[in-house]
Amino acid sequence: MKTFNEAHPPAALNMVRDVPTLCPYCGVGCALHYGVDEAGVIQYARGRNGASNAGRLCVKGRYGFDYAGHPQRLTRPLIRRDSAYPRGPLSGFSRQNSSGPRKPGGIVDYDEVLPHFREASWEEALDRVAAGLGGIRDTHGPDALAGFGSAKGSNEEAYLFQKFIRAVLGTNNVDHCTRLCHASSVYALIEGIGSGAVTNVVRDIENAEVAVIAGCNPTANHPVAATFMKQAASAGTDLLAVNVRRPGIADYCRQYCQIKPGADVAFYNAVMQVIIAEGLHDRTFIDARTEGFEALQAAVAHYTPAVAEPLTGIPASEIIAFARRLGQARSAMFFWGMGISQHVFGTDNARCLIALALLTGNIGRPGTGLHPLRGQNNVQGASDAGLIPMYYPGYQSVADPEVQRRFEALWGVDLPNKPGLTTAEITHAALDGDIRGLYCMGENPFLSDPDMNRVREALASLDFLVVQDLFITETAEFADVILPASAFMEKRGTFTNTDRRVQIGRPVREPPGEARQDWHILRDLAQRLGHDWGYADESAVFDEFVETAPPYANLTYERLGEQGRWYPCPSADSEGERVLFSEVFPIGRARFVPAELGVAPDLPDDDYPLVLNTGRQLEHWHTGVMTRRSRALDAIAPEARVEVHPDDAARLGISEGQWTQIASRRGDVQVQAHLTRDVATGTLFLPMHFREAAANLLTSPELDPFGKIPEFKICAVRLVPLSPPSTQTPPAGVSHAAS
């Protein structure tokens, strides 16, 4: 099958125009130009001088754009044929316990799936969706419906999607992928300081004396941000990394602590114990700006370095050295990722990092602050826009009667006052028969959510499922109606990066065939269900969003221009705030919230003696819908590999490149082995992007009780060889492929 660019040869350079827009991948929010020819084919990407990237791009930003022109793009609405009921798997891949073939090639086989659908007009498809969702609402009540929105869509699309679910369908059962990445971080931040966004921007690391890099691998997941971290390290910033799996940034660190899985609370409590015991805490800051210090002091007192050593695997002397360097620093920043958040005790992990920043007075000044590195390009904006079940836009509680009345007045409807269900809870409720209809816009829960067999069963159990996307995804196999949507390169809208910088993404090509703008689809569905949304354009939607979300005050399309601005933006002529909370926190005094070491629900035993960790790799993104349809990215990394420590491999009789089986208490996958000392003995790492080795067939659906995030990082498994060992000798030394 030819790629889009092979089918359309490169144009002469004088036929190509530069269009300023943004990268569609991670939360760094890199500004770039796409070079587009007269046929709308993107010929290249090059960085432009944005506030977050200074002209830099990573491999995904530079080469991962051609998915938008892939031959599998949906161009007309599709309706499930009567012969494809009762609803169930349509391909061999999506059947029970399947994890795909023992070979690369990870996109949906249209020859296998497409015959089960027929093309339809937009009128028929939208009528079918309105009847399906409206019928469930009228028969079973609004709370029998739910919606999954997208962190890859714009702020305007996120705002309208949550408005559709709340104001049109009448339920707060709306969520998106923040529930799978940083929900626990946001919960802890709102609880501790009153704001769920970062307090300082990535590039201010150049002003930090120390930076803690916890549970994240920025060289793979936020590569451009990592370049500024490396640059700061070269200029004298001491980087202190803590992780279960060795990140590439460790090469630039003063100290790297490879802790045991699930030991974060024990480690950070021990660090705080040393800081307090040695008088390195900032008593002036604590007295003036915080509350709850005595409770924290009591909670960490028994986590001495000697006690923490066997719990964490880190020698007491290293814990002390870490604590002293951090405690003595005049300024320190705290970066963290999903190694902190994606746990059943992820909220407690984040509480510890927040407490460390408060304990050392490292919030509110240049070179200080809390920064959970946001994953998707607009996961910050989607959360800000209310695409979460317990908050309206601007993190205003749906359970607050005064807030509810304001939104009812603005939207002209009665609204529900009960917080809705989160992503995983929606899946559980579908299995119980309580959720009967689902609207899925730009999400692929079949592969992204834990315990794939349960998700499969939940999707099959629905009375009605509509999927709005670019391609027939694994989730769309279960749909009643599939609506062809617009890619990032085909839409105009605002996107908010991990730094809180709001920027405009601009279209560089038209959607193919009859594919439509996502917000137009939402508007037309609302119209069919009795709501007249008369927005003139995207900027009108943004203006209404700004009206509802106080943090976005003073922002307009005109003021954002080509460079964007940070929020909060105190005045119309301000560039926005880089550093937040220099004088006061949104809740007045920040709160210390003590945490105790928890126990993961899925621990190793004799049958499942290893711990599996899952995550991302440099060349791919989430469930691979975009990157596995990008010719260059798929060529660089066409298949999954499970990372195994050489000592474990020798004990199990596994060699480099050998086929293995990973089995958990929920399923098993087959995947080739890669031997590396980046993982500790007793642990494995499997990327989440490859459906033929689907990591979430293995993972546990257990949830954090606060952030309701699943446990993606600790999963008990066994590993066995499947074929005779090859004669190839595994490479010596340490592999740092992600660096």
PDB file of C-alpha atoms in Angstrom, residues 245-452:
ATOM      1  CA  ARG A 245      13.367   2.215  34.632  1.00  0.00           C
ATOM      2  CA  ARG A 246      16.518   4.146  33.788  1.00  0.00           C
ATOM      3  CA  PRO A 247      15.575   7.196  31.670  1.00  0.00           C
ATOM      4  CA  GLY A 248      17.908   8.574  29.042  1.00  0.00           C
ATOM      5  CA  ILE A 249      18.160  11.860  30.971  1.00  0.00           C
ATOM      6  CA  ALA A 250      20.016   9.930  33.708  1.00  0.00           C
ATOM      7  CA  ASP A 251      23.165  10.343  31.607  1.00  0.00           C
ATOM      8  CA  TYR A 252      23.017  14.050  32.464  1.00  0.00           C
ATOM      9  CA  CYS A 253      22.094  13.689  36.130  1.00  0.00           C
ATOM     10  CA  ARG A 254      24.136  14.348  39.237  1.00  0.00           C
ATOM     11  CA  GLN A 255      22.290  11.438  40.869  1.00  0.00           C
ATOM     12  CA  TYR A 256      19.978   8.705  39.620  1.00  0.00           C
ATOM     13  CA  CYS A 257      18.017   6.554  42.079  1.00  0.00           C
ATOM     14  CA  GLN A 258      16.521   3.387  40.602  1.00  0.00           C
ATOM     15  CA  ILE A 259      13.796   2.681  43.139  1.00  0.00           C
ATOM     16  CA  LYS A 260      11.732  -0.471  43.495  1.00  0.00           C
ATOM     17  CA  PRO A 261       8.288  -0.437  41.831  1.00  0.00           C
ATOM     18  CA  GLY A 262       5.741   1.284  44.053  1.00  0.00           C
ATOM     19  CA  ALA A 263       8.312   2.658  46.514  1.00  0.00           C
ATOM     20  CA  ASP A 264       7.921   6.367  45.688  1.00  0.00           C
ATOM     21  CA  VAL A 265       6.165   7.341  48.934  1.00  0.00           C
ATOM     22  CA  ALA A 266       8.803   5.598  51.042  1.00  0.00           C
ATOM     23  CA  PHE A 267      11.606   7.302  49.123  1.00  0.00           C
ATOM     24  CA  TYR A 268      10.212  10.844  49.216  1.00  0.00           C
ATOM     25  CA  ASN A 269       9.079  10.524  52.840  1.00  0.00           C
ATOM     26  CA  ALA A 270      12.628   9.502  53.732  1.00  0.00           C
ATOM     27  CA  VAL A 271      14.001  12.498  51.835  1.00  0.00           C
ATOM     28  CA  MET A 272      11.640  14.769  53.770  1.00  0.00           C
ATOM     29  CA  GLN A 273      12.610  13.103  57.051  1.00  0.00           C
ATOM     30  CA  VAL A 274      16.263  13.957  56.413  1.00  0.00           C
ATOM     31  CA  ILE A 275      15.486  17.523  55.335  1.00  0.00           C
ATOM     32  CA  ILE A 276      13.493  18.152  58.514  1.00  0.00           C
ATOM     33  CA  ALA A 277      15.920  16.337  60.825  1.00  0.00           C
ATOM     34  CA  GLU A 278      18.870  18.325  59.457  1.00  0.00           C
ATOM     35  CA  GLY A 279      17.029  21.664  59.520  1.00  0.00           C
ATOM     36  CA  LEU A 280      17.127  22.118  55.750  1.00  0.00           C
ATOM     37  CA  HIS A 281      13.428  22.985  55.452  1.00  0.00           C
ATOM     38  CA  ASP A 282      12.324  26.571  54.784  1.00  0.00           C
ATOM     39  CA  ARG A 283      10.645  27.449  58.073  1.00  0.00           C
ATOM     40  CA  THR A 284       9.870  30.996  56.985  1.00  0.00           C
ATOM     41  CA  PHE A 285       7.949  29.827  53.890  1.00  0.00           C
ATOM     42  CA  ILE A 286       6.219  27.063  55.859  1.00  0.00           C
ATOM     43  CA  ASP A 287       5.021  29.429  58.583  1.00  0.00           C
ATOM     44  CA  ALA A 288       3.894  32.144  56.190  1.00  0.00           C
ATOM     45  CA  ARG A 289       2.281  30.171  53.378  1.00  0.00           C
ATOM     46  CA  THR A 290       1.342  26.616  54.419  1.00  0.00           C
ATOM     47  CA  GLU A 291      -0.683  24.596  56.894  1.00  0.00           C
ATOM     48  CA  GLY A 292      -0.396  21.017  58.160  1.00  0.00           C
ATOM     49  CA  PHE A 293       3.380  20.914  58.637  1.00  0.00           C
ATOM     50  CA  GLU A 294       3.179  19.221  62.036  1.00  0.00           C
ATOM     51  CA  ALA A 295       1.093  16.368  60.610  1.00  0.00           C
ATOM     52  CA  LEU A 296       3.609  15.898  57.807  1.00  0.00           C
ATOM     53  CA  GLN A 297       6.531  15.969  60.223  1.00  0.00           C
ATOM     54  CA  ALA A 298       4.898  13.267  62.327  1.00  0.00           C
ATOM     55  CA  ALA A 299       4.062  11.135  59.293  1.00  0.00           C
ATOM     56  CA  VAL A 300       7.594  11.106  57.835  1.00  0.00           C
ATOM     57  CA  ALA A 301       9.399  10.714  61.166  1.00  0.00           C
ATOM     58  CA  HIS A 302       9.527   6.920  60.996  1.00  0.00           C
ATOM     59  CA  TYR A 303      10.740   6.889  57.354  1.00  0.00           C
ATOM     60  CA  THR A 304      14.390   7.183  58.245  1.00  0.00           C
ATOM     61  CA  PRO A 305      16.911   6.376  55.505  1.00  0.00           C
ATOM     62  CA  ALA A 306      17.707   3.105  57.266  1.00  0.00           C
ATOM     63  CA  VAL A 307      14.035   2.110  57.279  1.00  0.00           C
ATOM     64  CA  ALA A 308      13.541   3.266  53.674  1.00  0.00           C
ATOM     65  CA  GLU A 309      16.581   1.443  52.272  1.00  0.00           C
ATOM     66  CA  PRO A 310      15.017  -2.051  52.083  1.00  0.00           C
ATOM     67  CA  LEU A 311      11.662  -0.579  51.009  1.00  0.00           C
ATOM     68  CA  THR A 312      13.116   1.451  48.133  1.00  0.00           C
ATOM     69  CA  GLY A 313      16.262  -0.418  47.172  1.00  0.00           C
ATOM     70  CA  ILE A 314      18.228   2.829  47.551  1.00  0.00           C
ATOM     71  CA  PRO A 315      21.122   2.848  50.033  1.00  0.00           C
ATOM     72  CA  ALA A 316      20.574   5.110  53.025  1.00  0.00           C
ATOM     73  CA  SER A 317      23.661   7.124  52.088  1.00  0.00           C
ATOM     74  CA  GLU A 318      22.155   7.920  48.670  1.00  0.00           C
ATOM     75  CA  ILE A 319      18.851   8.996  50.196  1.00  0.00           C
ATOM     76  CA  ILE A 320      20.752  11.338  52.518  1.00  0.00           C
ATOM     77  CA  ALA A 321      22.837  12.741  49.657  1.00  0.00           C
ATOM     78  CA  PHE A 322      19.678  13.358  47.603  1.00  0.00           C
ATOM     79  CA  ALA A 323      17.973  15.103  50.516  1.00  0.00           C
ATOM     80  CA  ARG A 324      20.960  17.307  51.316  1.00  0.00           C
ATOM     81  CA  ARG A 325      21.450  18.442  47.740  1.00  0.00           C
ATOM     82  CA  LEU A 326      17.773  19.292  47.409  1.00  0.00           C
ATOM     83  CA  GLY A 327      17.507  20.884  50.844  1.00  0.00           C
ATOM     84  CA  GLN A 328      20.579  23.073  50.321  1.00  0.00           C
ATOM     85  CA  ALA A 329      19.502  24.352  46.896  1.00  0.00           C
ATOM     86  CA  ARG A 330      18.456  27.966  46.619  1.00  0.00           C
ATOM     87  CA  SER A 331      15.976  27.042  43.891  1.00  0.00           C
ATOM     88  CA  ALA A 332      14.536  23.736  42.739  1.00  0.00           C
ATOM     89  CA  MET A 333      11.973  22.575  40.192  1.00  0.00           C
ATOM     90  CA  PHE A 334       9.990  19.330  40.333  1.00  0.00           C
ATOM     91  CA  PHE A 335       9.093  17.533  37.110  1.00  0.00           C
ATOM     92  CA  TRP A 336       7.162  14.293  37.095  1.00  0.00           C
ATOM     93  CA  GLY A 337       5.420  11.930  34.744  1.00  0.00           C
ATOM     94  CA  MET A 338       3.283   8.847  34.691  1.00  0.00           C
ATOM     95  CA  GLY A 339       5.739   6.825  36.720  1.00  0.00           C
ATOM     96  CA  ILE A 340       4.378   8.932  39.578  1.00  0.00           C
ATOM     97  CA  SER A 341       0.734   9.222  38.553  1.00  0.00           C
ATOM     98  CA  GLN A 342      -0.267   5.887  36.976  1.00  0.00           C
ATOM     99  CA  HIS A 343      -0.653   3.963  40.211  1.00  0.00           C
ATOM    100  CA  VAL A 344      -3.454   3.079  42.602  1.00  0.00           C
ATOM    101  CA  PHE A 345      -1.481   5.309  44.977  1.00  0.00           C
ATOM    102  CA  GLY A 346      -0.595   7.916  42.339  1.00  0.00           C
ATOM    103  CA  THR A 347      -2.296  10.704  44.275  1.00  0.00           C
ATOM    104  CA  ASP A 348      -0.134   9.895  47.297  1.00  0.00           C
ATOM    105  CA  ASN A 349       2.981   9.964  45.109  1.00  0.00           C
ATOM    106  CA  ALA A 350       2.067  13.433  43.834  1.00  0.00           C
ATOM    107  CA  ARG A 351       1.238  14.586  47.370  1.00  0.00           C
ATOM    108  CA  CYS A 352       4.805  13.780  48.368  1.00  0.00           C
ATOM    109  CA  LEU A 353       6.335  15.851  45.561  1.00  0.00           C
ATOM    110  CA  ILE A 354       4.049  18.780  46.376  1.00  0.00           C
ATOM    111  CA  ALA A 355       5.033  18.475  50.037  1.00  0.00           C
ATOM    112  CA  LEU A 356       8.723  18.478  49.087  1.00  0.00           C
ATOM    113  CA  ALA A 357       8.305  21.709  47.149  1.00  0.00           C
ATOM    114  CA  LEU A 358       6.424  23.334  50.036  1.00  0.00           C
ATOM    115  CA  LEU A 359       8.876  22.007  52.604  1.00  0.00           C
ATOM    116  CA  THR A 360      11.802  23.606  50.781  1.00  0.00           C
ATOM    117  CA  GLY A 361       9.950  26.800  49.791  1.00  0.00           C
ATOM    118  CA  ASN A 362      10.326  26.074  46.092  1.00  0.00           C
ATOM    119  CA  ILE A 363       7.157  27.562  44.610  1.00  0.00           C
ATOM    120  CA  GLY A 364       6.558  31.087  43.372  1.00  0.00           C
ATOM    121  CA  ARG A 365      10.054  32.150  42.320  1.00  0.00           C
ATOM    122  CA  PRO A 366      12.067  31.796  39.107  1.00  0.00           C
ATOM    123  CA  GLY A 367      13.737  28.406  38.915  1.00  0.00           C
ATOM    124  CA  THR A 368      11.201  26.780  41.245  1.00  0.00           C
ATOM    125  CA  GLY A 369       7.828  25.093  40.904  1.00  0.00           C
ATOM    126  CA  LEU A 370       5.727  22.002  40.289  1.00  0.00           C
ATOM    127  CA  HIS A 371       5.493  20.665  36.755  1.00  0.00           C
ATOM    128  CA  PRO A 372       3.681  17.410  35.925  1.00  0.00           C
ATOM    129  CA  LEU A 373       4.738  16.977  32.291  1.00  0.00           C
ATOM    130  CA  ARG A 374       1.461  16.706  30.393  1.00  0.00           C
ATOM    131  CA  GLY A 375       1.249  13.913  27.845  1.00  0.00           C
ATOM    132  CA  GLN A 376      -1.019  14.749  24.913  1.00  0.00           C
ATOM    133  CA  ASN A 377      -0.837  18.016  23.005  1.00  0.00           C
ATOM    134  CA  ASN A 378      -4.043  19.352  24.569  1.00  0.00           C
ATOM    135  CA  VAL A 379      -4.620  17.322  27.709  1.00  0.00           C
ATOM    136  CA  GLN A 380      -4.161  20.506  29.771  1.00  0.00           C
ATOM    137  CA  GLY A 381      -6.650  22.430  27.666  1.00  0.00           C
ATOM    138  CA  ALA A 382      -9.189  19.609  27.564  1.00  0.00           C
ATOM    139  CA  SER A 383      -9.126  19.469  31.370  1.00  0.00           C
ATOM    140  CA  ASP A 384      -9.381  23.264  31.590  1.00  0.00           C
ATOM    141  CA  ALA A 385     -12.390  23.108  29.251  1.00  0.00           C
ATOM    142  CA  GLY A 386     -14.318  20.793  31.574  1.00  0.00           C
ATOM    143  CA  LEU A 387     -13.815  17.482  29.785  1.00  0.00           C
ATOM    144  CA  ILE A 388     -13.877  15.746  33.176  1.00  0.00           C
ATOM    145  CA  PRO A 389     -16.843  14.409  35.157  1.00  0.00           C
ATOM    146  CA  MET A 390     -16.590  16.427  38.361  1.00  0.00           C
ATOM    147  CA  TYR A 391     -15.777  19.909  37.004  1.00  0.00           C
ATOM    148  CA  TYR A 392     -17.253  22.431  34.613  1.00  0.00           C
ATOM    149  CA  PRO A 393     -14.754  24.542  32.629  1.00  0.00           C
ATOM    150  CA  GLY A 394     -12.217  26.250  34.877  1.00  0.00           C
ATOM    151  CA  TYR A 395     -12.347  23.457  37.495  1.00  0.00           C
ATOM    152  CA  GLN A 396     -15.653  24.644  38.939  1.00  0.00           C
ATOM    153  CA  SER A 397     -17.425  21.861  40.800  1.00  0.00           C
ATOM    154  CA  VAL A 398     -20.567  20.419  39.235  1.00  0.00           C
ATOM    155  CA  ALA A 399     -21.800  19.828  42.798  1.00  0.00           C
ATOM    156  CA  ASP A 400     -21.669  23.539  43.694  1.00  0.00           C
ATOM    157  CA  PRO A 401     -25.234  24.934  43.365  1.00  0.00           C
ATOM    158  CA  GLU A 402     -24.037  28.466  42.641  1.00  0.00           C
ATOM    159  CA  VAL A 403     -21.736  27.278  39.861  1.00  0.00           C
ATOM    160  CA  GLN A 404     -24.509  25.109  38.468  1.00  0.00           C
ATOM    161  CA  ARG A 405     -26.905  28.058  38.329  1.00  0.00           C
ATOM    162  CA  ARG A 406     -24.352  30.163  36.425  1.00  0.00           C
ATOM    163  CA  PHE A 407     -23.894  27.501  33.762  1.00  0.00           C
ATOM    164  CA  GLU A 408     -27.632  26.896  33.535  1.00  0.00           C
ATOM    165  CA  ALA A 409     -28.136  30.608  32.873  1.00  0.00           C
ATOM    166  CA  LEU A 410     -25.409  30.689  30.231  1.00  0.00           C
ATOM    167  CA  TRP A 411     -26.473  27.495  28.437  1.00  0.00           C
ATOM    168  CA  GLY A 412     -30.208  27.908  28.938  1.00  0.00           C
ATOM    169  CA  VAL A 413     -30.812  24.387  30.283  1.00  0.00           C
ATOM    170  CA  ASP A 414     -31.245  22.512  33.538  1.00  0.00           C
ATOM    171  CA  LEU A 415     -28.034  20.683  34.471  1.00  0.00           C
ATOM    172  CA  PRO A 416     -27.315  17.607  36.585  1.00  0.00           C
ATOM    173  CA  ASN A 417     -25.707  18.243  39.979  1.00  0.00           C
ATOM    174  CA  LYS A 418     -24.128  14.840  40.561  1.00  0.00           C
ATOM    175  CA  PRO A 419     -20.487  14.260  39.524  1.00  0.00           C
ATOM    176  CA  GLY A 420     -20.253  11.809  36.674  1.00  0.00           C
ATOM    177  CA  LEU A 421     -18.323   8.610  36.129  1.00  0.00           C
ATOM    178  CA  THR A 422     -14.668   8.493  35.114  1.00  0.00           C
ATOM    179  CA  THR A 423     -13.282   6.568  32.143  1.00  0.00           C
ATOM    180  CA  ALA A 424     -12.701   3.258  33.913  1.00  0.00           C
ATOM    181  CA  GLU A 425     -15.911   3.636  35.914  1.00  0.00           C
ATOM    182  CA  ILE A 426     -17.844   4.039  32.661  1.00  0.00           C
ATOM    183  CA  THR A 427     -16.407   0.731  31.469  1.00  0.00           C
ATOM    184  CA  HIS A 428     -17.398  -0.946  34.731  1.00  0.00           C
ATOM    185  CA  ALA A 429     -20.891   0.575  34.524  1.00  0.00           C
ATOM    186  CA  ALA A 430     -21.317  -0.688  30.955  1.00  0.00           C
ATOM    187  CA  LEU A 431     -20.497  -4.197  32.151  1.00  0.00           C
ATOM    188  CA  ASP A 432     -23.146  -3.798  34.867  1.00  0.00           C
ATOM    189  CA  GLY A 433     -25.729  -2.559  32.343  1.00  0.00           C
ATOM    190  CA  ASP A 434     -25.924   0.931  33.838  1.00  0.00           C
ATOM    191  CA  ILE A 435     -24.233   2.659  30.878  1.00  0.00           C
ATOM    192  CA  ARG A 436     -26.068   1.785  27.657  1.00  0.00           C
ATOM    193  CA  GLY A 437     -24.841   4.405  25.191  1.00  0.00           C
ATOM    194  CA  LEU A 438     -21.380   5.875  24.536  1.00  0.00           C
ATOM    195  CA  TYR A 439     -20.187   8.739  22.337  1.00  0.00           C
ATOM    196  CA  CYS A 440     -16.457   8.310  21.683  1.00  0.00           C
ATOM    197  CA  MET A 441     -14.699  11.224  19.962  1.00  0.00           C
ATOM    198  CA  GLY A 442     -11.031  10.709  19.127  1.00  0.00           C
ATOM    199  CA  GLU A 443     -10.343   8.095  21.816  1.00  0.00           C
ATOM    200  CA  ASN A 444      -9.422   4.427  21.452  1.00  0.00           C
ATOM    201  CA  PRO A 445     -10.272   2.824  24.822  1.00  0.00           C
ATOM    202  CA  PHE A 446     -10.057  -0.701  23.432  1.00  0.00           C
ATOM    203  CA  LEU A 447      -6.259  -0.375  23.445  1.00  0.00           C
ATOM    204  CA  SER A 448      -5.651   2.493  25.880  1.00  0.00           C
ATOM    205  CA  ASP A 449      -7.659   1.257  28.874  1.00  0.00           C
ATOM    206  CA  PRO A 450      -6.518  -1.482  31.267  1.00  0.00           C
ATOM    207  CA  ASP A 451      -7.668  -5.118  31.111  1.00  0.00           C
ATOM    208  CA  MET A 452      -8.546  -5.236  27.428  1.00  0.00           C
TER     209      MET A 452
END
